[in-house]
PDB file of N, CA and C in Angstrom:
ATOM      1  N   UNK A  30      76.089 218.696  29.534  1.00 62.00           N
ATOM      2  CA  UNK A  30      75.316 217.476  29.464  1.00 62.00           C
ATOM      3  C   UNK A  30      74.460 217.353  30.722  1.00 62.00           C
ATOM      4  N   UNK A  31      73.080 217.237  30.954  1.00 76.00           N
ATOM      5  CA  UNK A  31      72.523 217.006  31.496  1.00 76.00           C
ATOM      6  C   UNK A  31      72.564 215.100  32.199  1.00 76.00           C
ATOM      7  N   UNK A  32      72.378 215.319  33.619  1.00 87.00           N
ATOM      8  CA  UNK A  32      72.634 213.906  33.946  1.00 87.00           C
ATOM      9  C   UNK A  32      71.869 212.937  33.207  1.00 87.00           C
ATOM     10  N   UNK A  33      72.616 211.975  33.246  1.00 90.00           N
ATOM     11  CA  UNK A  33      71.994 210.506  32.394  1.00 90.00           C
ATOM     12  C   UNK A  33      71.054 209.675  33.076  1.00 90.00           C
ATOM     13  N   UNK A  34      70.335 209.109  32.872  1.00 92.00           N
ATOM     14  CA  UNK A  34      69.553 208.177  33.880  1.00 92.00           C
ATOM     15  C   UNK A  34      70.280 206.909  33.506  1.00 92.00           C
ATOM     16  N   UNK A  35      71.182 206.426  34.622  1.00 93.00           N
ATOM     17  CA  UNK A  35      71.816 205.104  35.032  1.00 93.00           C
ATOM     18  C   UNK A  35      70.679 203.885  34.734  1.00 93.00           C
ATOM     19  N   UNK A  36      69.377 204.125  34.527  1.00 93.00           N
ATOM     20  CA  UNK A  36      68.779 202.873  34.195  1.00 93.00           C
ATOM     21  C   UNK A  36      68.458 202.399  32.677  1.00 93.00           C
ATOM     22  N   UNK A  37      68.472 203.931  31.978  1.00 92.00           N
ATOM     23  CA  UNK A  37      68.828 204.088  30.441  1.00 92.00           C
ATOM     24  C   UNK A  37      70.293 203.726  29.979  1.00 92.00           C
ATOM     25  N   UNK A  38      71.360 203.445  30.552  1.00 93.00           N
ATOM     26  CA  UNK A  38      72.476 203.624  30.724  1.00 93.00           C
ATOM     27  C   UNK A  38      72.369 202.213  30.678  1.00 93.00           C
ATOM     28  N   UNK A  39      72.588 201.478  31.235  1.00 93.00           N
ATOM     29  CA  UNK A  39      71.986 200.086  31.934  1.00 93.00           C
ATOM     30  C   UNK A  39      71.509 199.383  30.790  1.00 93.00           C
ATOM     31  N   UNK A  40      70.353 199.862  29.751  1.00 93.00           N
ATOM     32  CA  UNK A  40      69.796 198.898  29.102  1.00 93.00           C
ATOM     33  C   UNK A  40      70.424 199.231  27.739  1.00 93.00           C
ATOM     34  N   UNK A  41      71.009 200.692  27.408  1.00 91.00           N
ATOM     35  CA  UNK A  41      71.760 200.488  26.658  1.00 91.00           C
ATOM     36  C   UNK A  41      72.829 200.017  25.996  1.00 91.00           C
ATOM     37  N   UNK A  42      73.272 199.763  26.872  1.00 92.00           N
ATOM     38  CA  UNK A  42      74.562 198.670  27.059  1.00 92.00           C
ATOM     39  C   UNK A  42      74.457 197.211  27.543  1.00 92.00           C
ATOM     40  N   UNK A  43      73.166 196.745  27.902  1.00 92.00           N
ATOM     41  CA  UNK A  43      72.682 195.837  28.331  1.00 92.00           C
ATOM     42  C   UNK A  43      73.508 195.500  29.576  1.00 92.00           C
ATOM     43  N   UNK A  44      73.928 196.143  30.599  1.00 94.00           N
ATOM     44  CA  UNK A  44      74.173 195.809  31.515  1.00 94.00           C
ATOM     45  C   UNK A  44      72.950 195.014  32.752  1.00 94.00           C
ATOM     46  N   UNK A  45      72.963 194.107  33.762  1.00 94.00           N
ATOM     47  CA  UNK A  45      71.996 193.862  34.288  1.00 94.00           C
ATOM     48  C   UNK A  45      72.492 195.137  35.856  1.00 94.00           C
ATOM     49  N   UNK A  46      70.752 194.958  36.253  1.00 94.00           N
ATOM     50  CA  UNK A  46      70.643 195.471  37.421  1.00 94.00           C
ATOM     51  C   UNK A  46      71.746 194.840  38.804  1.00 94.00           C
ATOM     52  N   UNK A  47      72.230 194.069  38.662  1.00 96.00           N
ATOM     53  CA  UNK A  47      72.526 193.450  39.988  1.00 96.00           C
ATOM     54  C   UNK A  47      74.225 193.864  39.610  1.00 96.00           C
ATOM     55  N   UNK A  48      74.572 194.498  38.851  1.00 96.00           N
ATOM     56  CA  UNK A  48      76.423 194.886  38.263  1.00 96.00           C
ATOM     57  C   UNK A  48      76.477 195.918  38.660  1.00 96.00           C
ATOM     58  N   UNK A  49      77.459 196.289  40.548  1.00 97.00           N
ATOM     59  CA  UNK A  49      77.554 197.360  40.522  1.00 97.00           C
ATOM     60  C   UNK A  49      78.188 198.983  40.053  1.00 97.00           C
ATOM     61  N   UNK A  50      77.382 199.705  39.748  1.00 97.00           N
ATOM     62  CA  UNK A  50      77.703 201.085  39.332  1.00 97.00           C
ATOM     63  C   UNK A  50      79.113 201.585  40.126  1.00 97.00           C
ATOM     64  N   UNK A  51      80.167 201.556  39.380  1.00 97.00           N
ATOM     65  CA  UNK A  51      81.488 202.076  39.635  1.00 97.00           C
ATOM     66  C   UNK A  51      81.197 203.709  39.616  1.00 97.00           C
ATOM     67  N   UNK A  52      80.828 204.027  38.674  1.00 97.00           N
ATOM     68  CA  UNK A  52      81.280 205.619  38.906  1.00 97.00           C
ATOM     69  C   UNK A  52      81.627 206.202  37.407  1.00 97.00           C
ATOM     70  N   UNK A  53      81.478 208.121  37.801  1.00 97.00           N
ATOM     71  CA  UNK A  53      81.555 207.948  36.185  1.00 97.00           C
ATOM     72  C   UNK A  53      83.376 208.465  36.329  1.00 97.00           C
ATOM     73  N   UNK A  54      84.245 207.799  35.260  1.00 97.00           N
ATOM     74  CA  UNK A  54      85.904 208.223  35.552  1.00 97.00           C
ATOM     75  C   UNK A  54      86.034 209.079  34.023  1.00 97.00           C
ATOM     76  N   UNK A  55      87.045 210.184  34.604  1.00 96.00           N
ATOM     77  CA  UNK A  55      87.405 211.255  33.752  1.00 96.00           C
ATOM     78  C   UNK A  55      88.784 210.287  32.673  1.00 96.00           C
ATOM     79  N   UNK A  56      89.086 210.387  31.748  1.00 96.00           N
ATOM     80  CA  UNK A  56      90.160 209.591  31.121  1.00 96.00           C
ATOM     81  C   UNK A  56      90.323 210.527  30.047  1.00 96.00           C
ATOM     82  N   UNK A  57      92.141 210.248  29.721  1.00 95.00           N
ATOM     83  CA  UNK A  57      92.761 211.043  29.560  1.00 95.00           C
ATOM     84  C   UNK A  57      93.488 210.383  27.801  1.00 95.00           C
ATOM     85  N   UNK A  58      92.796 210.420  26.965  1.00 90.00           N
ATOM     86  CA  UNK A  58      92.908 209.701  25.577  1.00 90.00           C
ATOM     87  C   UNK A  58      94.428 209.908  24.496  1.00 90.00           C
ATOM     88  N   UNK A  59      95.308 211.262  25.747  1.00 92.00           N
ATOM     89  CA  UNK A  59      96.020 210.955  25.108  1.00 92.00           C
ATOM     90  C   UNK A  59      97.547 210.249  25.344  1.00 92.00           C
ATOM     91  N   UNK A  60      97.196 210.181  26.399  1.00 94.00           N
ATOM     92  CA  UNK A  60      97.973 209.521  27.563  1.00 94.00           C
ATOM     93  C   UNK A  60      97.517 207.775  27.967  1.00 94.00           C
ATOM     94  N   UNK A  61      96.211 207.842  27.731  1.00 95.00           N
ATOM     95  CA  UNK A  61      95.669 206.282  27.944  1.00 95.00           C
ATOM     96  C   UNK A  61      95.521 206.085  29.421  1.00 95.00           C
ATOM     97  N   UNK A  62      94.953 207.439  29.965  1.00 97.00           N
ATOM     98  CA  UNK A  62      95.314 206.846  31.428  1.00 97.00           C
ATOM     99  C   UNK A  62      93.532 207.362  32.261  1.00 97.00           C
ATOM    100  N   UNK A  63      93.310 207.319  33.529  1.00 98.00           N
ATOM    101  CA  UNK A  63      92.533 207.873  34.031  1.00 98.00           C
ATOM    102  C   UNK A  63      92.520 208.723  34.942  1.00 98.00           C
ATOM    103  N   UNK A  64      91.734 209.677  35.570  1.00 97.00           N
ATOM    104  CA  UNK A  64      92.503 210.555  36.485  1.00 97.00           C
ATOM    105  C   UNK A  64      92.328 209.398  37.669  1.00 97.00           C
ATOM    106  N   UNK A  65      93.455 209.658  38.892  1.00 97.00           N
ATOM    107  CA  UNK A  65      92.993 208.827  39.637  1.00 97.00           C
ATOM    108  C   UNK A  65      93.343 209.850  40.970  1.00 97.00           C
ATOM    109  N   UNK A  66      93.528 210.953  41.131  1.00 95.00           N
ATOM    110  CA  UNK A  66      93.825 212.046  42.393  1.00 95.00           C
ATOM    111  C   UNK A  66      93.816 213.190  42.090  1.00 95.00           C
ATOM    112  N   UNK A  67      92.872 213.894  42.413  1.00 93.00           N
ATOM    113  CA  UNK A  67      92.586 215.073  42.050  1.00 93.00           C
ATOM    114  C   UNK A  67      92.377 216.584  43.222  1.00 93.00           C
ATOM    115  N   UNK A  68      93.141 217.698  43.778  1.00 90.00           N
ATOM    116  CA  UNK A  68      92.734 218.147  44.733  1.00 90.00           C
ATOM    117  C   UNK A  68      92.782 219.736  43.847  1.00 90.00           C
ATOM    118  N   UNK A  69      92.596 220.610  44.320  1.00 85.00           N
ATOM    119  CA  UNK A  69      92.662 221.699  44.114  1.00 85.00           C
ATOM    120  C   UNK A  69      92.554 222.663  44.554  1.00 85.00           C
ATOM    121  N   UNK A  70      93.056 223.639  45.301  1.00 82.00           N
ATOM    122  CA  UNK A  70      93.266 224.732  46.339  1.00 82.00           C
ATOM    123  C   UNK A  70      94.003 226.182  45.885  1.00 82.00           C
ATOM    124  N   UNK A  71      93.790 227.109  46.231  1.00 79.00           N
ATOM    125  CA  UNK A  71      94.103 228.633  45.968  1.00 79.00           C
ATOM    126  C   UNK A  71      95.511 228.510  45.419  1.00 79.00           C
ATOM    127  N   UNK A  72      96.377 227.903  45.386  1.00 82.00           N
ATOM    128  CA  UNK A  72      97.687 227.800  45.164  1.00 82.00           C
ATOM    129  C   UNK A  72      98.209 226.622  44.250  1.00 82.00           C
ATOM    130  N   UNK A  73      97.326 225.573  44.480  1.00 82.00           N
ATOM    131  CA  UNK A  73      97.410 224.467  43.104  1.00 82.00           C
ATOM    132  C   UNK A  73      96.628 223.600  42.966  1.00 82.00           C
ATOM    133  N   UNK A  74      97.044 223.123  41.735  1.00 81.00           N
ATOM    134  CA  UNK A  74      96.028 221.739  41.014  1.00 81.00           C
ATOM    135  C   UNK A  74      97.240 220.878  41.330  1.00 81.00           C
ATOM    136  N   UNK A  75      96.921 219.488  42.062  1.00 87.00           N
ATOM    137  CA  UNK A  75      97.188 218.193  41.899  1.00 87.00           C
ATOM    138  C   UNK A  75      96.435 217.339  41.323  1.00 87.00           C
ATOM    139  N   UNK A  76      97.153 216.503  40.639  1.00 91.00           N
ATOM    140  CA  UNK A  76      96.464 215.515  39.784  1.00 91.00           C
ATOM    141  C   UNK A  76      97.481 214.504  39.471  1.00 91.00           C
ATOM    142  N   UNK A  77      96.926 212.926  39.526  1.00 95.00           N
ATOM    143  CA  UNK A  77      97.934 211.833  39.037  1.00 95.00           C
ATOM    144  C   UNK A  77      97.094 211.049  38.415  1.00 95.00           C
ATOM    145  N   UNK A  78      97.669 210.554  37.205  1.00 96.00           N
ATOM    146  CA  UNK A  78      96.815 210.003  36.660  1.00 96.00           C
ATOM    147  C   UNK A  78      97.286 207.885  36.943  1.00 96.00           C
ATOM    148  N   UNK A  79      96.828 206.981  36.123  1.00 96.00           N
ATOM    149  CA  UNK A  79      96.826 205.902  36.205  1.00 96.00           C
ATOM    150  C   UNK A  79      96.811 205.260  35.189  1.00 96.00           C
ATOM    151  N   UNK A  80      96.824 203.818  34.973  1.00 97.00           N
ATOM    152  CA  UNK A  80      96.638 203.176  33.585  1.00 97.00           C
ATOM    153  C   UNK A  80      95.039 202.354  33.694  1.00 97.00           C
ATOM    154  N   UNK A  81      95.281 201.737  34.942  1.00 96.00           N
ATOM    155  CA  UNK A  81      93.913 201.049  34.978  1.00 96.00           C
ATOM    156  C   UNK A  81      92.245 201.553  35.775  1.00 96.00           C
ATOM    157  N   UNK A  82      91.171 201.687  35.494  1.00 96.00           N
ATOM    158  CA  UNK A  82      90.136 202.305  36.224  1.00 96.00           C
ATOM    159  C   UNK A  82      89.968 201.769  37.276  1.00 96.00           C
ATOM    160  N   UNK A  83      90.528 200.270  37.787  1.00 95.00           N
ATOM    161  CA  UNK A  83      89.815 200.451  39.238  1.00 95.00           C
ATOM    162  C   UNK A  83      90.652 201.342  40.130  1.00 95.00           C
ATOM    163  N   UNK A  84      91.729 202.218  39.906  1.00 96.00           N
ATOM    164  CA  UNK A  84      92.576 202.817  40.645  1.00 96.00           C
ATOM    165  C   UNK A  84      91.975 204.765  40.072  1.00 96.00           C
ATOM    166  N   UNK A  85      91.220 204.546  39.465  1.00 97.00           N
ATOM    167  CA  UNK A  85      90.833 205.862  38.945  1.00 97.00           C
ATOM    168  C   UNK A  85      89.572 206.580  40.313  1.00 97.00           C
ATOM    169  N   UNK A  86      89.582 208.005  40.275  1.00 97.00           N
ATOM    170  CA  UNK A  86      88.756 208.201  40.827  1.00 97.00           C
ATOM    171  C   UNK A  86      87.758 207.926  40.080  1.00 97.00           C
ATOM    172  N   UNK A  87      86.441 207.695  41.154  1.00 97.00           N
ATOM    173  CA  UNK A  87      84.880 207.593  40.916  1.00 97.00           C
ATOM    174  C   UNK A  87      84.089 209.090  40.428  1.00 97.00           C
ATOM    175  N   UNK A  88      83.476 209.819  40.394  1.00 97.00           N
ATOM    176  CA  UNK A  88      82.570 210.333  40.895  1.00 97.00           C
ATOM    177  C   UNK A  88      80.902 209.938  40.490  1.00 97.00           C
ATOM    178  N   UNK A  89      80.183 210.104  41.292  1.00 96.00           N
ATOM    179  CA  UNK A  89      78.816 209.811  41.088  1.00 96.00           C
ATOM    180  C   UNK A  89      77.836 210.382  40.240  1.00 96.00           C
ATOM    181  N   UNK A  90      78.358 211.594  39.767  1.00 96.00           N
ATOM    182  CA  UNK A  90      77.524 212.243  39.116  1.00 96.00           C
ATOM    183  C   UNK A  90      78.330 212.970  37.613  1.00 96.00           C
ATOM    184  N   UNK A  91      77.716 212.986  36.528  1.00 93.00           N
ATOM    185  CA  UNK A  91      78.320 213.484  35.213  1.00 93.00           C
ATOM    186  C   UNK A  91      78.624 214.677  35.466  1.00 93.00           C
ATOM    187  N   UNK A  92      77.761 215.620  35.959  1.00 93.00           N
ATOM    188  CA  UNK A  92      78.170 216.757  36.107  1.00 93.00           C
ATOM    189  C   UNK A  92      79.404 217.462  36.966  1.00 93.00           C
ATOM    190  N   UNK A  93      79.388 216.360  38.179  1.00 95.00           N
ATOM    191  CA  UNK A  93      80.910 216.461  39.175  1.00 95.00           C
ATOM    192  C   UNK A  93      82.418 216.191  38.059  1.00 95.00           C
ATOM    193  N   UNK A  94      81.856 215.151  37.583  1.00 94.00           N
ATOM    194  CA  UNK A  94      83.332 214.719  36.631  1.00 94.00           C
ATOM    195  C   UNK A  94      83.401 216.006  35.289  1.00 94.00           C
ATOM    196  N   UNK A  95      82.333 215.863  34.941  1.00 91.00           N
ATOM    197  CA  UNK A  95      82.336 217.118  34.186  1.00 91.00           C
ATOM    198  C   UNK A  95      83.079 218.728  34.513  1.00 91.00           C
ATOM    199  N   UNK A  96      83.080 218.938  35.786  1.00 92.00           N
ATOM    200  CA  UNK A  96      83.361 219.966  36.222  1.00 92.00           C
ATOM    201  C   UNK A  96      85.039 219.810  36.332  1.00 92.00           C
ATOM    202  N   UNK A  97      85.330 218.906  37.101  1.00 93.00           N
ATOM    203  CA  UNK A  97      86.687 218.724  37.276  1.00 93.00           C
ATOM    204  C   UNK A  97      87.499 218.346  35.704  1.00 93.00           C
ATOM    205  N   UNK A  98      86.906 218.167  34.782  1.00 90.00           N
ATOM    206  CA  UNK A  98      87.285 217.661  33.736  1.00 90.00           C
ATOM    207  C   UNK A  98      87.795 218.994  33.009  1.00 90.00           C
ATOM    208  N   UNK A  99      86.707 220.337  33.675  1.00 88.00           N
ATOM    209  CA  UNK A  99      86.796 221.403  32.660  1.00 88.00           C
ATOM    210  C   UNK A  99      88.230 222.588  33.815  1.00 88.00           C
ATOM    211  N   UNK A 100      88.524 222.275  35.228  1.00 89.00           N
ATOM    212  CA  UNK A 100      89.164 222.631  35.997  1.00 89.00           C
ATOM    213  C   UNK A 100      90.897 221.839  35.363  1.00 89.00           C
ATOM    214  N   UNK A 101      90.765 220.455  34.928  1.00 87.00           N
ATOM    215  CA  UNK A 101      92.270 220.275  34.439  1.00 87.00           C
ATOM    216  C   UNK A 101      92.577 220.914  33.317  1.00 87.00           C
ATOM    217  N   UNK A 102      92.068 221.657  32.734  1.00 81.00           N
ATOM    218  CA  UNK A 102      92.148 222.203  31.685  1.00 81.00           C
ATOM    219  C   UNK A 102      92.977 221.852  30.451  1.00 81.00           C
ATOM    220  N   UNK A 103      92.405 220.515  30.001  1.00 83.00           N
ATOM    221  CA  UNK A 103      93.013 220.019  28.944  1.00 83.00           C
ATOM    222  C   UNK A 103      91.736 220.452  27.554  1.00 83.00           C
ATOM    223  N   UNK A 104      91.929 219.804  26.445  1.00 82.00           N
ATOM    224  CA  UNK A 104      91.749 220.172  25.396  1.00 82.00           C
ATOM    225  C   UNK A 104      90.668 218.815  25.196  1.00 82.00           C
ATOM    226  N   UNK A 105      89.283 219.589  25.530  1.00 78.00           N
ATOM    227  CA  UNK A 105      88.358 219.030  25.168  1.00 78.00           C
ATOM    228  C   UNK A 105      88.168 217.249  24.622  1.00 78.00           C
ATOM    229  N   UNK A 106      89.398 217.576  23.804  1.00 83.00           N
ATOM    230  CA  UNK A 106      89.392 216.082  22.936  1.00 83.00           C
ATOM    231  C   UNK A 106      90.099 214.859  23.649  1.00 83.00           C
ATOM    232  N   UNK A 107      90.566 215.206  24.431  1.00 88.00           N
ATOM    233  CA  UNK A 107      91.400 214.649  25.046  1.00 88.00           C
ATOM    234  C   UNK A 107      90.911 214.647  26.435  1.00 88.00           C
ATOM    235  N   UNK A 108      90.007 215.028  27.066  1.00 89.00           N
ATOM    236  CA  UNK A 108      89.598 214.644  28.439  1.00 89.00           C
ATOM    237  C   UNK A 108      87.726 214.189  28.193  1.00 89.00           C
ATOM    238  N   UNK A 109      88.052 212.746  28.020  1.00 92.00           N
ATOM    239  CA  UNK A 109      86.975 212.093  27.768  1.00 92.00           C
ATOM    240  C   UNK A 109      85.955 211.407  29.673  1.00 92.00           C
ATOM    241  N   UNK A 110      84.752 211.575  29.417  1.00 94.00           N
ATOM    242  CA  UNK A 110      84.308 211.393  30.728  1.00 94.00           C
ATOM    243  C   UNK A 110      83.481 209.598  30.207  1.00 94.00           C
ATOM    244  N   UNK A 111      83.947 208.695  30.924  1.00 95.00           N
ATOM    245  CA  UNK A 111      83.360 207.766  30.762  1.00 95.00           C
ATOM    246  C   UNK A 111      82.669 206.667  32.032  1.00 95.00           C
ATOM    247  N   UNK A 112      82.124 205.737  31.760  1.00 96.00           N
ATOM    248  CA  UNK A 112      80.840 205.414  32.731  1.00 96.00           C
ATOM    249  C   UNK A 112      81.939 203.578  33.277  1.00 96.00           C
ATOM    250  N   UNK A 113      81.675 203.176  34.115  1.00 97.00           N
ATOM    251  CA  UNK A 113      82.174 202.435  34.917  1.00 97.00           C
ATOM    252  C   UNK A 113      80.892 201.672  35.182  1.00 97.00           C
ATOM    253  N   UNK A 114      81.258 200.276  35.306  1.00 97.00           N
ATOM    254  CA  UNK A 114      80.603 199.027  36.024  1.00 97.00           C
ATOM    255  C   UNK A 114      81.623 198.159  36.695  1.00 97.00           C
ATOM    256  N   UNK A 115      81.272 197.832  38.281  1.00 97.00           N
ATOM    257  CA  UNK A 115      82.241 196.904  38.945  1.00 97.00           C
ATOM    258  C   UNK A 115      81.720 194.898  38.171  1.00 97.00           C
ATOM    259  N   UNK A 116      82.603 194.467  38.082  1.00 94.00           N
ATOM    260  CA  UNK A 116      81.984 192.965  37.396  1.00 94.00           C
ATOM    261  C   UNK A 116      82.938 192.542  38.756  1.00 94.00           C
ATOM    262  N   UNK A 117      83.316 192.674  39.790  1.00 91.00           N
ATOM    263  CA  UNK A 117      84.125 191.977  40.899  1.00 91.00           C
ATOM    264  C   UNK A 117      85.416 191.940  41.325  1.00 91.00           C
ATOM    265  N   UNK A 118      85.955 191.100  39.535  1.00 91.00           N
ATOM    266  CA  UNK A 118      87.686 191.132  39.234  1.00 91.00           C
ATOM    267  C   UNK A 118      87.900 192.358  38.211  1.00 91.00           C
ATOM    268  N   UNK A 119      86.968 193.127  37.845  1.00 93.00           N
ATOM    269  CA  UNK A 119      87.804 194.134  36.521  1.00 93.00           C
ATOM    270  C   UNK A 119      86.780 195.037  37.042  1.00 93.00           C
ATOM    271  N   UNK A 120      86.934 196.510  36.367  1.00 95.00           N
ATOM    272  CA  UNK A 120      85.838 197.620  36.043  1.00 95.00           C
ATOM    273  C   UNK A 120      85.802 197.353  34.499  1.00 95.00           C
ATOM    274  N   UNK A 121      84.832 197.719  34.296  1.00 94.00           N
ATOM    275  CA  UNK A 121      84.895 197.594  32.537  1.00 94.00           C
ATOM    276  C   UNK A 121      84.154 199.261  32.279  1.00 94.00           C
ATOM    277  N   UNK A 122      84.517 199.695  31.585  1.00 95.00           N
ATOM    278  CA  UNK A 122      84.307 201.238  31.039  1.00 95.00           C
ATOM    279  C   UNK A 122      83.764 201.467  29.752  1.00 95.00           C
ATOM    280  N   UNK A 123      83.225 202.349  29.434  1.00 91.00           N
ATOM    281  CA  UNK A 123      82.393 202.789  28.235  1.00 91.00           C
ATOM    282  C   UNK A 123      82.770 204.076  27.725  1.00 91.00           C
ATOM    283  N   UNK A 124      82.624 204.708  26.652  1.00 89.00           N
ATOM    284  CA  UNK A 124      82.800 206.143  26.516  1.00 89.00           C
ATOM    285  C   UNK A 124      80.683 206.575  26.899  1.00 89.00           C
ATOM    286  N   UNK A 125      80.875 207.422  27.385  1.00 87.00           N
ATOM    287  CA  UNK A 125      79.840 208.260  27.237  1.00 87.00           C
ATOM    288  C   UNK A 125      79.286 209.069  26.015  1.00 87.00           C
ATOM    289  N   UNK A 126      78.820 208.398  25.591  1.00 85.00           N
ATOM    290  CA  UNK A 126      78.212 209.001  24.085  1.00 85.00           C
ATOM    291  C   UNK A 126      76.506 208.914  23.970  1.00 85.00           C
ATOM    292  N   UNK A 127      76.222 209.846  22.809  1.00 81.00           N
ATOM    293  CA  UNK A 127      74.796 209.804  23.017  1.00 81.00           C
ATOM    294  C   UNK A 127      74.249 208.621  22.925  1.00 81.00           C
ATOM    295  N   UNK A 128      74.889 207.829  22.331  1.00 79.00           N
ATOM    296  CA  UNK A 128      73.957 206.059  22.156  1.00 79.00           C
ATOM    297  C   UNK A 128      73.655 205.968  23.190  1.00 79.00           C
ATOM    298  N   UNK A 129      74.807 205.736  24.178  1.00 82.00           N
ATOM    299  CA  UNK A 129      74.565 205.264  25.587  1.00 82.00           C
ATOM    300  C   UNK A 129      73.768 205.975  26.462  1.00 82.00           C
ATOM    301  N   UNK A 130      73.589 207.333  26.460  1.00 86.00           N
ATOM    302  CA  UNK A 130      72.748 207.935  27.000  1.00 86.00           C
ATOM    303  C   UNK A 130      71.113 208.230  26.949  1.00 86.00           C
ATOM    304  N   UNK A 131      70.755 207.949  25.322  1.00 85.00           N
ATOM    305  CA  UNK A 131      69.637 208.377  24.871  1.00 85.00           C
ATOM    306  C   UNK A 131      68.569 207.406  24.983  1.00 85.00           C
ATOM    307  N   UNK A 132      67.591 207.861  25.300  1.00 82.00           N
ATOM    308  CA  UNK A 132      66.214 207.373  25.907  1.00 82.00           C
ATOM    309  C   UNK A 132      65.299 206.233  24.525  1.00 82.00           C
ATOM    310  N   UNK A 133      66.246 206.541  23.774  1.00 69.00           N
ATOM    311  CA  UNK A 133      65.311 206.084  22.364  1.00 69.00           C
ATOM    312  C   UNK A 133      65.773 204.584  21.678  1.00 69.00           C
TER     313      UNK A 133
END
């Protein structure tokens, strides 16, 4: 997937400009959880996951989460990458799908 433009993103979902951009979080559909710690080194993968996204990791870019998504090596269907907005007291989350992404 090529990166999304966050301002297409934004009006597709009708989010306003002034709601800040959380991040995009990797989530785990069959577990119900999100990743929320992720390291990885010559000798192992750590990873813990969570129930709620504001405790999930961020990353900024689709393609970063994307990558680490394809490094836990779960089963496609089940490691869903979805888009984050801070509203203050909650994150509220989206799946990443072409609606949300597409320019049209």
């Amino acid at each position: 997937m090529d990166e999304p433009k966050l301002e297409t993103i934004r009006k597709n979902l009708g989010v306003e400009d002034h709601i800040p951009f959380f991040g995009y979080l990797i989530y785990r559909g069959d577990s119900d959880e999100f990743l929320a710690k992720f390291d990885i080194s010559s000798e192992r993968v750590l990873k813990g996951w969570h129930k709620f996204p504001d405790q999930a990791k961020s990353f900024k870019k689709v393609l970063e989460a994307n990558r680490v998504c394809q490094q836990l090596e779960l089963d496609p269907g089940i490691c869903e990458i979805m888009i984050g907005f801070d509203l203050g007291k909650q994150i509220v989350v989206g799946p990443l799908d072409n609606d949300i992404v597409s320019e049209n």
